[in-house]
Amino acid sequence: MSRSSTGYHHGDLRRALLEAGAALLEEQAPARVSLREVARRAGVSHAAPYHHFGDRGGLLKAIGDACMGDFLARQEDAAATQSDPADRIVALGEAYVSFAAERPHAFALVFDPELCPPQDPSPERAPLIARNEELLAECVAAWLTARGRGPEDLEALSTAFWGAVHGLAALVGEGQLGREQVAPALRALVR
């Protein structure tokens, strides 16, 4: 199936639609992403997305899975740059907030409870969520160990840190805090 030089012209229509949808998501909120516009950007008929995703929700869930992968990779990369447990937690939190600030619509989709329900994640998303939770737990466990504490507070502290970082991401996204305020706030938490 060949189209113009700017449209779809290779053998992976699903990927072309996902890329077009992801590009559109960078410009506008998930609620405004339409199958018709995704098809237009991919250079295919307006019916093409229905064959691969069923409906708009199916497309957004697939894009959300890809966004979750990007979100996780950003945090893993940041955590890997630090060896000190406190610095690792700060880097992880900064990466979380940075993703939310730089890709607000992707961040919104990752946490959209209707399109990407946390209690019933897609088979593609479930291992990403599990790995994200493991990464946070690993960082908090190392921080506890470095402070001479046992793992008895691991779950509660992981939840508290996630809540704090997610709150910082929301405040930065709403313009209530500047990004430069994130690292000092996180450092204060891990002291």
C-alpha atoms as a printed R data frame, in Angstrom:
    type eleno elety resid chain resno       x      y      z
1   ATOM     1    CA   MET     A     1   0.000  0.000  0.000
2   ATOM     2    CA   SER     A     2   1.671  3.174 -1.131
3   ATOM     3    CA   ARG     A     3   0.721  6.786 -0.588
4   ATOM     4    CA   SER     A     4   2.359 10.129 -1.146
5   ATOM     5    CA   SER     A     5   5.940 10.746 -0.097
6   ATOM     6    CA   THR     A     6   4.714 12.312  3.148
7   ATOM     7    CA   GLY     A     7   2.172  9.629  4.001
8   ATOM     8    CA   TYR     A     8   2.163  5.942  4.758
9   ATOM     9    CA   HIS     A     9   4.241  3.945  2.294
10  ATOM    10    CA   HIS     A    10   5.753  1.019  4.141
11  ATOM    11    CA   GLY     A    11   4.537 -2.305  5.433
12  ATOM    12    CA   ASP     A    12   3.775 -1.519  9.076
13  ATOM    13    CA   LEU     A    13   0.496  0.387  9.132
14  ATOM    14    CA   ARG     A    14  -0.037 -0.166 12.856
15  ATOM    15    CA   ARG     A    15   3.270  1.479 13.700
16  ATOM    16    CA   ALA     A    16   2.598  4.345 11.285
17  ATOM    17    CA   LEU     A    17  -0.739  4.990 13.001
18  ATOM    18    CA   LEU     A    18   0.855  4.822 16.460
19  ATOM    19    CA   GLU     A    19   3.564  7.267 15.411
20  ATOM    20    CA   ALA     A    20   0.999  9.653 13.933
21  ATOM    21    CA   GLY     A    21  -1.113  9.379 17.081
22  ATOM    22    CA   ALA     A    22   1.890  9.951 19.338
23  ATOM    23    CA   ALA     A    23   2.908 13.012 17.322
24  ATOM    24    CA   LEU     A    24  -0.621 14.376 17.595
25  ATOM    25    CA   LEU     A    25  -0.590 13.710 21.340
26  ATOM    26    CA   GLU     A    26   2.488 15.913 21.692
27  ATOM    27    CA   GLU     A    27   0.365 18.803 20.386
28  ATOM    28    CA   GLN     A    28  -2.951 18.261 22.114
29  ATOM    29    CA   ALA     A    29  -4.651 16.535 25.011
30  ATOM    30    CA   PRO     A    30  -5.755 12.900 24.653
31  ATOM    31    CA   ALA     A    31  -9.414 13.970 24.605
32  ATOM    32    CA   ARG     A    32  -8.791 15.896 21.375
33  ATOM    33    CA   VAL     A    33  -6.979 13.107 19.498
34  ATOM    34    CA   SER     A    34  -9.252 11.806 16.742
35  ATOM    35    CA   LEU     A    35  -8.919  8.713 14.582
36  ATOM    36    CA   ARG     A    36  -9.641 10.792 11.495
37  ATOM    37    CA   GLU     A    37  -6.717 13.138 12.201
38  ATOM    38    CA   VAL     A    38  -4.403 10.237 13.023
39  ATOM    39    CA   ALA     A    39  -5.325  8.598  9.700
40  ATOM    40    CA   ARG     A    40  -4.800 11.882  7.839
41  ATOM    41    CA   ARG     A    41  -1.352 12.329  9.365
42  ATOM    42    CA   ALA     A    42  -0.408  8.752  8.546
43  ATOM    43    CA   GLY     A    43  -1.609  9.283  4.968
44  ATOM    44    CA   VAL     A    44  -4.231  6.519  5.030
45  ATOM    45    CA   SER     A    45  -7.995  6.289  4.779
46  ATOM    46    CA   HIS     A    46 -10.028  7.369  7.779
47  ATOM    47    CA   ALA     A    47 -11.184  3.761  8.221
48  ATOM    48    CA   ALA     A    48  -7.658  2.328  8.548
49  ATOM    49    CA   PRO     A    49  -7.253  2.928 12.314
50  ATOM    50    CA   TYR     A    50 -10.440  0.977 13.037
51  ATOM    51    CA   HIS     A    51  -8.908 -2.155 11.507
52  ATOM    52    CA   HIS     A    52  -5.970 -2.084 13.928
53  ATOM    53    CA   PHE     A    53  -7.401 -0.549 17.091
54  ATOM    54    CA   GLY     A    54 -11.153 -1.019 16.943
55  ATOM    55    CA   ASP     A    55 -11.916  2.466 18.165
56  ATOM    56    CA   ARG     A    56 -10.381  5.669 19.481
57  ATOM    57    CA   GLY     A    57  -9.991  4.163 22.957
58  ATOM    58    CA   GLY     A    58  -8.015  1.238 21.534
59  ATOM    59    CA   LEU     A    59  -5.648  3.599 19.744
60  ATOM    60    CA   LEU     A    60  -5.177  5.771 22.837
61  ATOM    61    CA   LYS     A    61  -4.525  2.717 25.011
62  ATOM    62    CA   ALA     A    62  -1.813  1.568 22.592
63  ATOM    63    CA   ILE     A    63  -0.280  5.052 22.531
64  ATOM    64    CA   GLY     A    64  -0.523  5.113 26.333
65  ATOM    65    CA   ASP     A    65   1.417  1.852 26.518
66  ATOM    66    CA   ALA     A    66   4.183  3.401 24.415
67  ATOM    67    CA   CYS     A    67   4.149  6.536 26.579
68  ATOM    68    CA   MET     A    68   4.436  4.389 29.701
69  ATOM    69    CA   GLY     A    69   7.491  2.728 28.174
70  ATOM    70    CA   ASP     A    70   9.066  6.135 27.512
71  ATOM    71    CA   PHE     A    71   8.189  7.302 31.026
72  ATOM    72    CA   LEU     A    72   9.796  4.233 32.585
73  ATOM    73    CA   ALA     A    73  12.900  4.493 30.392
74  ATOM    74    CA   ARG     A    74  13.386  8.130 31.398
75  ATOM    75    CA   GLN     A    75  13.312  7.161 35.083
76  ATOM    76    CA   GLU     A    76  15.564  4.114 34.631
77  ATOM    77    CA   ASP     A    77  18.131  6.157 32.717
78  ATOM    78    CA   ALA     A    78  18.156  8.885 35.369
79  ATOM    79    CA   ALA     A    79  18.457  6.452 38.273
80  ATOM    80    CA   ALA     A    80  21.302  4.647 36.517
81  ATOM    81    CA   THR     A    81  23.390  7.824 36.447
82  ATOM    82    CA   GLN     A    82  23.692  7.910 40.234
83  ATOM    83    CA   SER     A    83  25.355  5.537 42.684
84  ATOM    84    CA   ASP     A    84  24.518  7.322 45.949
85  ATOM    85    CA   PRO     A    85  21.070  6.108 47.108
86  ATOM    86    CA   ALA     A    86  19.792  9.590 48.018
87  ATOM    87    CA   ASP     A    87  21.018 11.037 44.718
88  ATOM    88    CA   ARG     A    88  19.385  8.132 42.914
89  ATOM    89    CA   ILE     A    89  15.988  8.914 44.446
90  ATOM    90    CA   VAL     A    90  16.372 12.588 43.566
91  ATOM    91    CA   ALA     A    91  17.323 11.709 39.974
92  ATOM    92    CA   LEU     A    92  14.361  9.369 39.696
93  ATOM    93    CA   GLY     A    93  12.000 12.070 40.957
94  ATOM    94    CA   GLU     A    94  13.480 14.733 38.695
95  ATOM    95    CA   ALA     A    95  13.043 12.436 35.691
96  ATOM    96    CA   TYR     A    96   9.419 11.810 36.657
97  ATOM    97    CA   VAL     A    97   8.675 15.528 36.923
98  ATOM    98    CA   SER     A    98  10.696 16.296 33.803
99  ATOM    99    CA   PHE     A    99   8.666 13.826 31.731
100 ATOM   100    CA   ALA     A   100   5.431 15.350 33.042
101 ATOM   101    CA   ALA     A   101   6.600 18.888 32.244
102 ATOM   102    CA   GLU     A   102   8.019 18.130 28.803
103 ATOM   103    CA   ARG     A   103   5.292 15.746 27.640
104 ATOM   104    CA   PRO     A   104   2.176 16.786 29.572
105 ATOM   105    CA   HIS     A   105  -0.318 15.070 27.265
106 ATOM   106    CA   ALA     A   106   1.631 11.803 27.314
107 ATOM   107    CA   PHE     A   107   1.845 12.048 31.103
108 ATOM   108    CA   ALA     A   108  -1.905 12.661 31.303
109 ATOM   109    CA   LEU     A   109  -2.545  9.604 29.152
110 ATOM   110    CA   VAL     A   110  -0.272  7.398 31.266
111 ATOM   111    CA   PHE     A   111  -2.384  8.254 34.315
112 ATOM   112    CA   ASP     A   112  -5.826  8.420 32.640
113 ATOM   113    CA   PRO     A   113  -7.890  5.954 34.706
114 ATOM   114    CA   GLU     A   114 -10.451  5.392 31.943
115 ATOM   115    CA   LEU     A   115  -8.095  4.789 29.038
116 ATOM   116    CA   CYS     A   116  -5.298  3.216 31.037
117 ATOM   117    CA   PRO     A   117  -6.888  1.738 34.166
118 ATOM   118    CA   PRO     A   118  -4.307  0.873 36.830
119 ATOM   119    CA   GLN     A   119  -6.338 -2.063 38.190
120 ATOM   120    CA   ASP     A   120  -6.725 -3.643 34.756
121 ATOM   121    CA   PRO     A   121  -3.686 -2.718 32.676
122 ATOM   122    CA   SER     A   122  -3.204 -4.023 29.169
123 ATOM   123    CA   PRO     A   123  -0.891 -7.021 28.724
124 ATOM   124    CA   GLU     A   124   1.650 -4.586 27.248
125 ATOM   125    CA   ARG     A   125   1.382 -2.146 30.130
126 ATOM   126    CA   ALA     A   126   1.293 -4.529 33.119
127 ATOM   127    CA   PRO     A   127   5.029 -5.376 33.010
128 ATOM   128    CA   LEU     A   128   5.895 -1.684 32.576
129 ATOM   129    CA   ILE     A   129   3.885 -0.745 35.653
130 ATOM   130    CA   ALA     A   130   5.456 -3.603 37.602
131 ATOM   131    CA   ARG     A   131   8.958 -2.526 36.546
132 ATOM   132    CA   ASN     A   132   8.230  1.094 37.468
133 ATOM   133    CA   GLU     A   133   7.090 -0.004 40.925
134 ATOM   134    CA   GLU     A   134  10.173 -2.234 41.277
135 ATOM   135    CA   LEU     A   135  12.476  0.613 40.282
136 ATOM   136    CA   LEU     A   136  11.017  2.882 42.928
137 ATOM   137    CA   ALA     A   137  11.155  0.109 45.552
138 ATOM   138    CA   GLU     A   138  14.791 -0.656 44.646
139 ATOM   139    CA   CYS     A   139  15.759  3.001 45.034
140 ATOM   140    CA   VAL     A   140  13.919  3.397 48.335
141 ATOM   141    CA   ALA     A   141  15.311  0.084 49.663
142 ATOM   142    CA   ALA     A   142  18.876  1.178 48.878
143 ATOM   143    CA   TRP     A   143  18.217  4.529 50.557
144 ATOM   144    CA   LEU     A   144  16.843  2.789 53.674
145 ATOM   145    CA   THR     A   145  19.843  0.455 53.811
146 ATOM   146    CA   ALA     A   146  22.245  3.387 53.498
147 ATOM   147    CA   ARG     A   147  20.484  5.001 56.469
148 ATOM   148    CA   GLY     A   148  20.803  1.814 58.531
149 ATOM   149    CA   ARG     A   149  17.103  1.036 58.381
150 ATOM   150    CA   GLY     A   150  15.366 -2.196 57.544
151 ATOM   151    CA   PRO     A   151  12.726 -2.819 54.897
152 ATOM   152    CA   GLU     A   152   9.742 -2.629 57.273
153 ATOM   153    CA   ASP     A   153   8.799  0.843 55.954
154 ATOM   154    CA   LEU     A   154   9.607  0.118 52.307
155 ATOM   155    CA   GLU     A   155   6.064 -0.019 50.963
156 ATOM   156    CA   ALA     A   156   4.853  3.002 52.925
157 ATOM   157    CA   LEU     A   157   7.900  5.099 52.021
158 ATOM   158    CA   SER     A   158   7.687  4.096 48.365
159 ATOM   159    CA   THR     A   159   4.048  5.191 48.318
160 ATOM   160    CA   ALA     A   160   4.868  8.438 50.113
161 ATOM   161    CA   PHE     A   161   7.704  9.237 47.726
162 ATOM   162    CA   TRP     A   162   5.534  8.470 44.691
163 ATOM   163    CA   GLY     A   163   2.809 10.730 46.068
164 ATOM   164    CA   ALA     A   164   5.268 13.542 46.719
165 ATOM   165    CA   VAL     A   165   6.834 13.308 43.267
166 ATOM   166    CA   HIS     A   166   3.479 13.050 41.517
167 ATOM   167    CA   GLY     A   167   2.318 16.093 43.475
168 ATOM   168    CA   LEU     A   168   5.428 18.004 42.426
169 ATOM   169    CA   ALA     A   169   4.769 17.004 38.813
170 ATOM   170    CA   ALA     A   170   1.199 18.312 39.075
171 ATOM   171    CA   LEU     A   171   2.335 21.574 40.676
172 ATOM   172    CA   VAL     A   172   4.986 22.134 37.999
173 ATOM   173    CA   GLY     A   173   2.464 21.298 35.276
174 ATOM   174    CA   GLU     A   174  -0.007 23.800 36.711
175 ATOM   175    CA   GLY     A   175   2.651 26.506 36.903
176 ATOM   176    CA   GLN     A   176   2.525 26.631 40.707
177 ATOM   177    CA   LEU     A   177   6.186 25.586 41.026
178 ATOM   178    CA   GLY     A   178   9.183 26.045 38.780
179 ATOM   179    CA   ARG     A   179  11.162 22.986 37.705
180 ATOM   180    CA   GLU     A   180  14.204 24.418 39.481
181 ATOM   181    CA   GLN     A   181  12.357 23.923 42.783
182 ATOM   182    CA   VAL     A   182  11.992 20.162 42.321
183 ATOM   183    CA   ALA     A   183  15.533 18.956 43.103
184 ATOM   184    CA   PRO     A   184  15.863 20.986 46.335
185 ATOM   185    CA   ALA     A   185  12.467 19.715 47.496
186 ATOM   186    CA   LEU     A   186  13.448 16.118 46.752
187 ATOM   187    CA   ARG     A   187  16.826 16.523 48.435
188 ATOM   188    CA   ALA     A   188  15.052 17.837 51.534
189 ATOM   189    CA   LEU     A   189  12.887 14.686 51.564
190 ATOM   190    CA   VAL     A   190  15.819 12.280 51.463
191 ATOM   191    CA   ARG     A   191  18.038 14.028 54.021
